[in-house]
Protein backbone atom coordinates (compact mmCIF):
# COMPACT_ATOMS: atom_id res chain seq x y z
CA UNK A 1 3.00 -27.07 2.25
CA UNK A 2 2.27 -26.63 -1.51
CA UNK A 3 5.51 -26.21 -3.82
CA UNK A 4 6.59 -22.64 -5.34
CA UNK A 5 8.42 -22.64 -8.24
CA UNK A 6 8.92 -19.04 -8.41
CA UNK A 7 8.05 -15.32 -7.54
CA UNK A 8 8.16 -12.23 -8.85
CA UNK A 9 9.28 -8.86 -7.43
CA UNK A 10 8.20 -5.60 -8.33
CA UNK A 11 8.91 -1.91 -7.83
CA UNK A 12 7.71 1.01 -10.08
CA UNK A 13 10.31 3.73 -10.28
CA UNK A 14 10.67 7.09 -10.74
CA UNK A 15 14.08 9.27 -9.70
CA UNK A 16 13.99 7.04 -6.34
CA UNK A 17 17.07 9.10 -5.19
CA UNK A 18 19.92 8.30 -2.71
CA UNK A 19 17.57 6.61 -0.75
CA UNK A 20 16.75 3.69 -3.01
CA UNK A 21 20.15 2.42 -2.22
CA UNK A 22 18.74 1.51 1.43
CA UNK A 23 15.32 0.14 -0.44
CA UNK A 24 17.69 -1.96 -2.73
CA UNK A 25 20.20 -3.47 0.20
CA UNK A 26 17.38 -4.61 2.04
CA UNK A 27 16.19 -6.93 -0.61
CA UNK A 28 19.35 -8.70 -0.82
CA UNK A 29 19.19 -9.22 2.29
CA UNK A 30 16.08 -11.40 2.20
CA UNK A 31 16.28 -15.18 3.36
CA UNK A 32 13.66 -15.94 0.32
CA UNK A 33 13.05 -19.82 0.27
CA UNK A 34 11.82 -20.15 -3.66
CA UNK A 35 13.09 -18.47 -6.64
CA UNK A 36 12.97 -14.84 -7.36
CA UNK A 37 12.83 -12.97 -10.42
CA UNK A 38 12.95 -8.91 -10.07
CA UNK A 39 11.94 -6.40 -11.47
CA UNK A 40 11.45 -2.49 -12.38
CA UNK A 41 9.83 -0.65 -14.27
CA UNK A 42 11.33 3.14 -14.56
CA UNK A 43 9.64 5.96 -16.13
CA UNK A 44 12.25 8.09 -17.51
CA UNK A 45 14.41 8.44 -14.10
CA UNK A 46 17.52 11.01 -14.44
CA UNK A 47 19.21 9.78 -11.30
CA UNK A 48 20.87 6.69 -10.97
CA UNK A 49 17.88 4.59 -10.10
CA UNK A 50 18.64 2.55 -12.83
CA UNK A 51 22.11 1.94 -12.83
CA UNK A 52 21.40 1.07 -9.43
CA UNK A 53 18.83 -1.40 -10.16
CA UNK A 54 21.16 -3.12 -12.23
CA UNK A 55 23.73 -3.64 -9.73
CA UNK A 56 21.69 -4.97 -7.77
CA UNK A 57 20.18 -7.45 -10.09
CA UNK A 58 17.00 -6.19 -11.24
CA UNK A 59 15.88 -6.43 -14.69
CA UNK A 60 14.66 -2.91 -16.13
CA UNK A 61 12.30 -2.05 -18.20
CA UNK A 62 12.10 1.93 -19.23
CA UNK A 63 8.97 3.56 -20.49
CA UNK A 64 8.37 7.04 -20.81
CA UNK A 65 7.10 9.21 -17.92
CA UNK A 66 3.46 9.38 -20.10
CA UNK A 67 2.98 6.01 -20.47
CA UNK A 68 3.23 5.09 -16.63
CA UNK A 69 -0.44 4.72 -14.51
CA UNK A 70 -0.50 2.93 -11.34
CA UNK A 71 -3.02 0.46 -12.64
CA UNK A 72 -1.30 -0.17 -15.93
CA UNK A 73 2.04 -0.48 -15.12
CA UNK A 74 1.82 -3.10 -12.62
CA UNK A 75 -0.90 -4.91 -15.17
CA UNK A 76 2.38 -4.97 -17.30
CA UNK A 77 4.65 -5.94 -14.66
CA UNK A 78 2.48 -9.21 -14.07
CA UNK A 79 2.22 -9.68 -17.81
CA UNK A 80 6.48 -9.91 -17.43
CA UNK A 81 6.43 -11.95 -14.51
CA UNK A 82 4.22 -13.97 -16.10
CA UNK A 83 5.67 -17.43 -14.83
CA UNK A 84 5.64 -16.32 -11.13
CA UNK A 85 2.95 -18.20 -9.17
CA UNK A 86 3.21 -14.90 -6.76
CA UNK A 87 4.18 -11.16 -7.36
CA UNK A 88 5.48 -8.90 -4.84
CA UNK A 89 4.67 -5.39 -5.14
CA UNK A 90 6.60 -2.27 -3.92
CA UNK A 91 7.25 1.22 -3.86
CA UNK A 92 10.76 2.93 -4.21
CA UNK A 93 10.27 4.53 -1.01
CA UNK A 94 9.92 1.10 1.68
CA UNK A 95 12.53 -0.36 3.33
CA UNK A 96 12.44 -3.95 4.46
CA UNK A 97 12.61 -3.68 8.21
CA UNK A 98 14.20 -7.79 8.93
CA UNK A 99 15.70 -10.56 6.48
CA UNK A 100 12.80 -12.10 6.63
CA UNK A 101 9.49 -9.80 5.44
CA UNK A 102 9.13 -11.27 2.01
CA UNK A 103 9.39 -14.89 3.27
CA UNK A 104 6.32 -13.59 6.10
CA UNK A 105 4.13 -12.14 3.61
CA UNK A 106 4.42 -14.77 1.06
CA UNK A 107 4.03 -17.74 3.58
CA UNK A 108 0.49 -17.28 4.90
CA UNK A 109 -0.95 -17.27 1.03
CA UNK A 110 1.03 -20.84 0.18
CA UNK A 111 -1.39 -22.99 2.44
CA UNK A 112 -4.77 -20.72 2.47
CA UNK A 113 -5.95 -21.49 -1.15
CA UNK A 114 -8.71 -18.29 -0.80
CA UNK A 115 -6.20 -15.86 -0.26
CA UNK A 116 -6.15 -13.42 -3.19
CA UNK A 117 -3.64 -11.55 -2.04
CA UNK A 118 -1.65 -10.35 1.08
CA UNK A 119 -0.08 -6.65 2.15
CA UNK A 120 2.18 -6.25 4.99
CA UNK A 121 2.58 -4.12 8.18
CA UNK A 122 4.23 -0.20 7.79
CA UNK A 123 5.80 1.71 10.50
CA UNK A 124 7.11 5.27 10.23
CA UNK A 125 10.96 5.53 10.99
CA UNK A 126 11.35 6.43 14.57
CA UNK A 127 13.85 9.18 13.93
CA UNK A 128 12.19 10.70 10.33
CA UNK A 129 8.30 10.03 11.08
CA UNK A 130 6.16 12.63 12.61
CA UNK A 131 4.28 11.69 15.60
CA UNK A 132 0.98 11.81 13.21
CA UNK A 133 2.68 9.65 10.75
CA UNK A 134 3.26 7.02 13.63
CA UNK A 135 0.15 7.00 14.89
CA UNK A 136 -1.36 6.86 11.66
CA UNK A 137 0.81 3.74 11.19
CA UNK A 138 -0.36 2.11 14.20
CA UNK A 139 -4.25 2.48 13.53
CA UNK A 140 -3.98 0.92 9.72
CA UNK A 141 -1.00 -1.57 10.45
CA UNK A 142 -2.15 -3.05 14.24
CA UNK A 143 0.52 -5.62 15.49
CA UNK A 144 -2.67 -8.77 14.78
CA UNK A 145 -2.57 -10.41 11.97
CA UNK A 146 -6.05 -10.91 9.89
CA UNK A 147 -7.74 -12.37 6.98
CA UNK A 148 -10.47 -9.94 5.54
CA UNK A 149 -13.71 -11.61 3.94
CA UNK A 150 -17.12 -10.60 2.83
CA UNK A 151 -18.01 -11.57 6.56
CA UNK A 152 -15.91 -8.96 7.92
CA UNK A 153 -18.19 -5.92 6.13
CA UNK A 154 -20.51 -5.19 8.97
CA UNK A 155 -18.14 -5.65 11.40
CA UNK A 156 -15.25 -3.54 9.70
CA UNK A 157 -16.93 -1.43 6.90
CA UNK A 158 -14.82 0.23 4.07
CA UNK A 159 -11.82 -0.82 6.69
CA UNK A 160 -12.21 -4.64 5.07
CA UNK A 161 -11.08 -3.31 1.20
CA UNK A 162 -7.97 -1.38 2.79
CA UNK A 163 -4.82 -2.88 1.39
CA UNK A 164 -1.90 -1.42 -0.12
CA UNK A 165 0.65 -1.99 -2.42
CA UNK A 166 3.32 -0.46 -0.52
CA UNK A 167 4.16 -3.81 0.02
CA UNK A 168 1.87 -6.55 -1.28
CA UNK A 169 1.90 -9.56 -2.89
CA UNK A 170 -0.59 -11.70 -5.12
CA UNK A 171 -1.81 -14.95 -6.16
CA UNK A 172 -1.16 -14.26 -10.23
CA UNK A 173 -3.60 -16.65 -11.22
CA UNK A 174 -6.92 -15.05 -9.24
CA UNK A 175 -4.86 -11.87 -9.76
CA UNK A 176 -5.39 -12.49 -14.02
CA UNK A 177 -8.92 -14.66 -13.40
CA UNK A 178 -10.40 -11.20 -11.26
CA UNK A 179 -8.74 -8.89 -14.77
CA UNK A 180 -6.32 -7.36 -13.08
CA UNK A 181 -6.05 -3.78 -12.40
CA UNK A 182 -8.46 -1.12 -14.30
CA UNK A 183 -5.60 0.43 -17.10
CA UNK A 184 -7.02 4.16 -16.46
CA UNK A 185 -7.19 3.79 -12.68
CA UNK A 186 -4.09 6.00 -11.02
CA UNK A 187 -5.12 6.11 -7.58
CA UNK A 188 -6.13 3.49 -5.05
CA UNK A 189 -5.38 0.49 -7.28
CA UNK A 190 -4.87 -1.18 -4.13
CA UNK A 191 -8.22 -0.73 -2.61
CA UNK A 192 -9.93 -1.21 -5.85
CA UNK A 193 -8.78 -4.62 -6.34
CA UNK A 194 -9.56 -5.85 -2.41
CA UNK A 195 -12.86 -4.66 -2.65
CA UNK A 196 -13.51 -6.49 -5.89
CA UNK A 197 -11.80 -9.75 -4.54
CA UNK A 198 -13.91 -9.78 -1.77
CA UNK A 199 -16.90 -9.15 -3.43
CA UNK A 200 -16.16 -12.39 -5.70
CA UNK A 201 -15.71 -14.57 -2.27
CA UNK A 202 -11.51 -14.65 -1.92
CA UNK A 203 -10.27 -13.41 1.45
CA UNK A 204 -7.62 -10.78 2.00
CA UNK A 205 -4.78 -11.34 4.77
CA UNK A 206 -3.25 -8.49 6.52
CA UNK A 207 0.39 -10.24 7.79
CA UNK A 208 1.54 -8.09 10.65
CA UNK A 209 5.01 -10.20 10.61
CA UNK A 210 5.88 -8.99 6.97
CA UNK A 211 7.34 -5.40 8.17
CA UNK A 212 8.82 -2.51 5.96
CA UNK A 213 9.58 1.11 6.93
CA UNK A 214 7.65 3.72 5.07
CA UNK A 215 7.07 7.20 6.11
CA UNK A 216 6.42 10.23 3.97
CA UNK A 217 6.07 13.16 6.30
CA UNK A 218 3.45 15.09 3.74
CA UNK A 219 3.38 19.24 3.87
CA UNK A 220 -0.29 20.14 4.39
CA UNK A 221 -0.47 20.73 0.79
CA UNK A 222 0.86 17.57 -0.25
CA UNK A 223 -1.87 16.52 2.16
CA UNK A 224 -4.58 18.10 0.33
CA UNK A 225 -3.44 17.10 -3.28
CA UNK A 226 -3.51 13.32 -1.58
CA UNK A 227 -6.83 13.56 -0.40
CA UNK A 228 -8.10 15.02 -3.59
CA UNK A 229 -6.95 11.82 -5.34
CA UNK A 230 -9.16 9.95 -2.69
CA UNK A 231 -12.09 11.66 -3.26
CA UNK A 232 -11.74 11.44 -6.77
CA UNK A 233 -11.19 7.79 -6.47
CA UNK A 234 -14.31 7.50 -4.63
CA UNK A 235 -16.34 9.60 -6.56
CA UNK A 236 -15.52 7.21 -9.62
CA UNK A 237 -15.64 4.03 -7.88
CA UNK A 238 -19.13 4.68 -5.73
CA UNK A 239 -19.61 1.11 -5.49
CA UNK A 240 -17.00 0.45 -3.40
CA UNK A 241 -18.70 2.47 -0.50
CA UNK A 242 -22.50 1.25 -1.29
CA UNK A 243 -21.08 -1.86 -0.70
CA UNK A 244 -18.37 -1.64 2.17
CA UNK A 245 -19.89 1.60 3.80
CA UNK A 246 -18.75 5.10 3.93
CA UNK A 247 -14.65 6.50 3.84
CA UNK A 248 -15.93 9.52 6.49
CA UNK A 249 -16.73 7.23 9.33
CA UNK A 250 -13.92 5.77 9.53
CA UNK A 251 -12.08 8.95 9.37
CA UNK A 252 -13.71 10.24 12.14
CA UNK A 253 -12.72 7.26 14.09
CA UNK A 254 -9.08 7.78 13.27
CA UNK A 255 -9.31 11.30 14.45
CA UNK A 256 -10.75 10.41 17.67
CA UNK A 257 -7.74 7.61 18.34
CA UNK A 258 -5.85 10.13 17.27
CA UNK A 259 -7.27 13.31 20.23
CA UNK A 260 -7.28 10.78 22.81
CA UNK A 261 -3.79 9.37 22.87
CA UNK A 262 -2.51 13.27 22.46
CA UNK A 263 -4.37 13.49 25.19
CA UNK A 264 -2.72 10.66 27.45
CA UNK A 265 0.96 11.72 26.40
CA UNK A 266 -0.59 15.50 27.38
CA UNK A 267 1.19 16.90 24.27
CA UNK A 268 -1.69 19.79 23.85
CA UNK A 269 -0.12 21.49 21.89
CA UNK A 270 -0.43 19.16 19.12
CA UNK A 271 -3.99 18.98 19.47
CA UNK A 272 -4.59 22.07 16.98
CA UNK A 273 -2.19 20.56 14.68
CA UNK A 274 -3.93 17.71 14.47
CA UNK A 275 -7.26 19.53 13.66
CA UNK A 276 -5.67 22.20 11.01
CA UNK A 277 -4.07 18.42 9.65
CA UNK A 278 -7.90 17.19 9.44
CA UNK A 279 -9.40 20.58 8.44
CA UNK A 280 -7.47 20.60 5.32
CA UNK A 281 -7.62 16.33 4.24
CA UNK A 282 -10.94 17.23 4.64
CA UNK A 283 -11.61 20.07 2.18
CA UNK A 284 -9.25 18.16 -0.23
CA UNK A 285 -11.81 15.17 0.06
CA UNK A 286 -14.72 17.21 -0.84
CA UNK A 287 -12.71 18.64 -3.72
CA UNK A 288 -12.08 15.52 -4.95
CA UNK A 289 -15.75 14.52 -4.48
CA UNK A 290 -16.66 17.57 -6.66
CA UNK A 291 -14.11 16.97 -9.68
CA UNK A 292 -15.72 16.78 -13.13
């Protein structure tokens, strides 16, 4: 097993709220075998995500609300942790689900040189999580394990760029060598740099044993302002479907996972939910396909 020094841990932040508390205990709860360094970067937060922070040994850097991009930010953050062999990324609203999920998603990428980087499994919270928000869950974050490589395209399409940074980690030295994140990109980071790490021949592992809890429970309009982001991300990045295949199909195939286990639990009436639900990601795809 090759030596780590070090890692890195990082969380972009934002008025987490209350619940950041819950986000916050369950790191310092981790059985983490290597040194940690951690870190935030807030963006003007009113609350007491800070303070919080603080307490509970972060280091915190504040910027103002303008400045922060989902590409650029985290560019910074590995520019900070700049001595960590591996950075962990997060988002203010996942909770570790054991002691030992950062240990899991850090340990496959130690002894698999090719491994660019690594993103764990989500599930929805049984009691807050919708029963689309579950299932959604369970078709993007299977209970397998997998490493994703440019041999995987035909057999997985787009499905081999999808990664997130929810909770991820990377090697920092292919992460810097592959440029790191585009600085205007604020949408799909995540995907963006998985697709171009394949392309250049390093292999991505999905780590079904490095768990968190993340569920958002979206209106339908937050819905459609999230979709628009997609297809705006899409429309800009075109490459990444002429070379993976297209987003839609694998929609579709969601949808239909989706009908038919309704349709084993016999919960009808959730059936034209689930269409309305579709119906309006849908338009807010096309309108993001559209933007100028």
């Amino acid at each position: 097993m090759a030596e780590i020094k070090k890692i890195g841990l990082f969380i972009p932040t934002l008025n987490a709220g209350q619940f950041f508390e819950n986000v916050l205990n369950s790191i310092s709860i981790q059985k983490i075998d290597f040194q940690i360094e951690k870190l935030i970067i807030d963006s003007g937060s009113v609350d007491k995500t800070v303070n919080l922070a603080v307490e509970y040994g972060f280091k915190v850097v504040e910027i103002n609300k303008s400045e922060f991009n989902h590409g650029a930010t985290r560019n910074m953050a590995v520019e900070i942790l700049n001595d960590c062999e591996f950075v962990v990324m997060m988002t203010q609203d996942v909770v570790l689900a054991d002691s030992d999920s950062i240990n899991n998603l850090i340990m496959a990428m130690i002894d698999n040189e090719n491994i660019f980087m690594a993103y764990g499994r989500q599930i929805a919270d049984e009691l807050n999580g919708s029963w689309f928000e579950k299932r959604a869950r369970q078709f993007n974050y299977p209970s397998q394990s997998k490493i994703k490589n440019k041999s995987h395209i035909e057999e997985l399409g787009i499905k081999t760029a999808f990664a997130s940074n929810a909770f991820s980690a990377y090697n920092t030295g292919k992460f810097k060598r592959l440029g790191g994140f585009p600085a205007s990109l604020n949408f799909s980071e995540d995907m963006y740099i998985a697709a171009k790490a394949i392309l250049k021949g390093y292999n991505i592992f999905y780590e079904s044993k490095a768990i968190v809890f993340h569920t958002h429970n979206y209106s339908l309009k937050e819905e459609f302002l999230r979709y628009v982001e997609i297809g705006k991300f899409h429309k800009s990045q075109r490459w990444i479907q002429d070379e993976f295949g297209k987003n839609e199909k694998e929609g579709i195939k969601s949808v239909l996972n989706e009908t038919n286990q309704l349709i084993k639990e016999k919960k009808f009436h959730l059936i034209i939910k689930l269409f309305l639900l579709n119906v309006v990601k849908y338009l807010g795809y096309k309108k993001g396909l559209l933007y100028k």
